[in-house]
Tab-separated table of C-alpha atoms and ligand atoms in Angstrom:
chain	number	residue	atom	x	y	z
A	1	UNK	CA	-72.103	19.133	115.351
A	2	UNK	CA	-69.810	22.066	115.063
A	3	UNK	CA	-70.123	25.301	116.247
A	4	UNK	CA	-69.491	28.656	113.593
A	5	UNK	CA	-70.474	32.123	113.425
A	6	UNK	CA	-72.541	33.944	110.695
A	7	UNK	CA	-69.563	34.957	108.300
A	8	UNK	CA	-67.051	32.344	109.013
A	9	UNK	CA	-65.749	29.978	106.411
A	10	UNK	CA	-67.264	26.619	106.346
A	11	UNK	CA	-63.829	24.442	105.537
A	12	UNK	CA	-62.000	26.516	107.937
A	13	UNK	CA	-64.673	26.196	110.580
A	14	UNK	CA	-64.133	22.095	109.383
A	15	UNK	CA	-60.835	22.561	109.628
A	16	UNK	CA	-60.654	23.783	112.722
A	17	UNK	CA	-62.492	21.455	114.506
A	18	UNK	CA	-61.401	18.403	112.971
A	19	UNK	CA	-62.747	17.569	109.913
A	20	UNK	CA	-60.649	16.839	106.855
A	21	UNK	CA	-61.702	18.934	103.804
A	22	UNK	CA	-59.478	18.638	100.950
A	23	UNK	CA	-58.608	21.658	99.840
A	24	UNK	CA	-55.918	21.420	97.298
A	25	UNK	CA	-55.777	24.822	96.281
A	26	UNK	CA	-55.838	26.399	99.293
A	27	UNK	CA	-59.277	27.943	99.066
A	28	UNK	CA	-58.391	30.008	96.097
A	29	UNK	CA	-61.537	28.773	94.323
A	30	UNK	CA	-59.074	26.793	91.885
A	31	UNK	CA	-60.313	23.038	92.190
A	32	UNK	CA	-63.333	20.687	93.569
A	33	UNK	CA	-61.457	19.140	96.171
A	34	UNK	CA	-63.351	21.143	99.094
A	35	UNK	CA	-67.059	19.938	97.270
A	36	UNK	CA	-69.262	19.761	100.059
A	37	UNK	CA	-73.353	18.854	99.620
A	38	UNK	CA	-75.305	21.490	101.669
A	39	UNK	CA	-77.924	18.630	102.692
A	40	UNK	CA	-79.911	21.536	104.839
A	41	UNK	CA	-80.009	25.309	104.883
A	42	UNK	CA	-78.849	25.331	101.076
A	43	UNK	CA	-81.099	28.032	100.307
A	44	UNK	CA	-80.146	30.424	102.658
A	45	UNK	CA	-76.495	30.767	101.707
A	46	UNK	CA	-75.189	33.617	99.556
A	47	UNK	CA	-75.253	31.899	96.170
A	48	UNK	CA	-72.374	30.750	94.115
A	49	UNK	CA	-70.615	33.346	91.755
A	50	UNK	CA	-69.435	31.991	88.622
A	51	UNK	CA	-66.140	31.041	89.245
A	52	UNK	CA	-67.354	28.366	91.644
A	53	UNK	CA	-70.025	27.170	89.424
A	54	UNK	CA	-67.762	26.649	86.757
A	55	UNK	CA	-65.255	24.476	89.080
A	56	UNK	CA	-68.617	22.374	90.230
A	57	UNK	CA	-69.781	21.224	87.075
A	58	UNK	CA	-66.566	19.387	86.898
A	59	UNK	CA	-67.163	17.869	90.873
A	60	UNK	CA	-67.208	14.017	91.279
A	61	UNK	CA	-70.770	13.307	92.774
A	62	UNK	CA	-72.251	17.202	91.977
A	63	UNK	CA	-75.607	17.355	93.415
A	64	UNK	CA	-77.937	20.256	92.863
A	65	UNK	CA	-77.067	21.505	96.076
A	66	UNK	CA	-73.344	20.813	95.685
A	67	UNK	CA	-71.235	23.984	97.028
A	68	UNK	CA	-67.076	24.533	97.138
A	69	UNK	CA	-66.597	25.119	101.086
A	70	UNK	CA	-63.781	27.422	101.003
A	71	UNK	CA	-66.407	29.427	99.262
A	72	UNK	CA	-68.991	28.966	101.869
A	73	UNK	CA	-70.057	31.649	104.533
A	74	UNK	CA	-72.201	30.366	107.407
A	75	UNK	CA	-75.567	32.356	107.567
A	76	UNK	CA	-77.735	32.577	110.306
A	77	UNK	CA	-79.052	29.258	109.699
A	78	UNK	CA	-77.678	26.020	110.802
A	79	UNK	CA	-76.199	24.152	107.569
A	80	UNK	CA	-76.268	19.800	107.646
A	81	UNK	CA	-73.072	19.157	105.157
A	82	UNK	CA	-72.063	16.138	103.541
A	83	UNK	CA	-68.499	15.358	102.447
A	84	UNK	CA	-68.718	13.656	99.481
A	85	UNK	CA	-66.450	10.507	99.930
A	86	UNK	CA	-64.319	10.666	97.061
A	87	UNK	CA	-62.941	13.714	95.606
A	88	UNK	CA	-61.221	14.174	92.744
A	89	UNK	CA	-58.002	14.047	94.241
A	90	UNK	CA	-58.465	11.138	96.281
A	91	UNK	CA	-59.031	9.376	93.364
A	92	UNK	CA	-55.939	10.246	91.651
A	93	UNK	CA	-54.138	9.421	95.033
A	94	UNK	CA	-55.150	6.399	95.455
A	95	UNK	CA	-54.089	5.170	91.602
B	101	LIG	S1	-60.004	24.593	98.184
B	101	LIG	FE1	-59.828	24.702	96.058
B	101	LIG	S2	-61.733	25.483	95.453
B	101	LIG	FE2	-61.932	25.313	97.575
């Protein structure tokens, strides 16, 4: 369970309090390696602007309610997020 504020980040809330989101290109919306699945509170999250659509369609494991979390800002509602457990460049890493 970790603690944010509507309007921070979600990977740099992660980041912050431990958890390891990939996030290759630094959270310039430039790869999938920060693809999180918003398993609650999807709906009540700005949505997704092009850009970050276009990056999810080429996800590993993109779910309808598959989001990029350097793109994410926490609402007012509490969010349940999955990490996907292989990203793209985990994959490639581990070749
Ligand atoms: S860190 Fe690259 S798109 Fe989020």
């Amino acid at each position: 369970m970790i603690e944010a504020q509507p309007g921070d980040n979600l990977i740099e809330v992660a980041l912050a309090n431990g958890v390891d989101i990939e996030h290759a290109c630094e959270m310039a919306c430039a790869c999938t390696t920060c693809h999180v699945i918003v398993r609650e509170g999807f709906d009540t999250l700005d949505e997704s602007d092009e850009t970050e659509d276009d990056l999810l369609d080429k996800a590993w494991g993109l779910e309808p309610d598959s989001r990029l979390s350097c793109q994410l800002v926490v609402g007012e509602e509490d969010l349940v997020i999955e990490i996907p457990k292989y990203t793209i460049n985990q994959v490639s890493e581990a070749q």
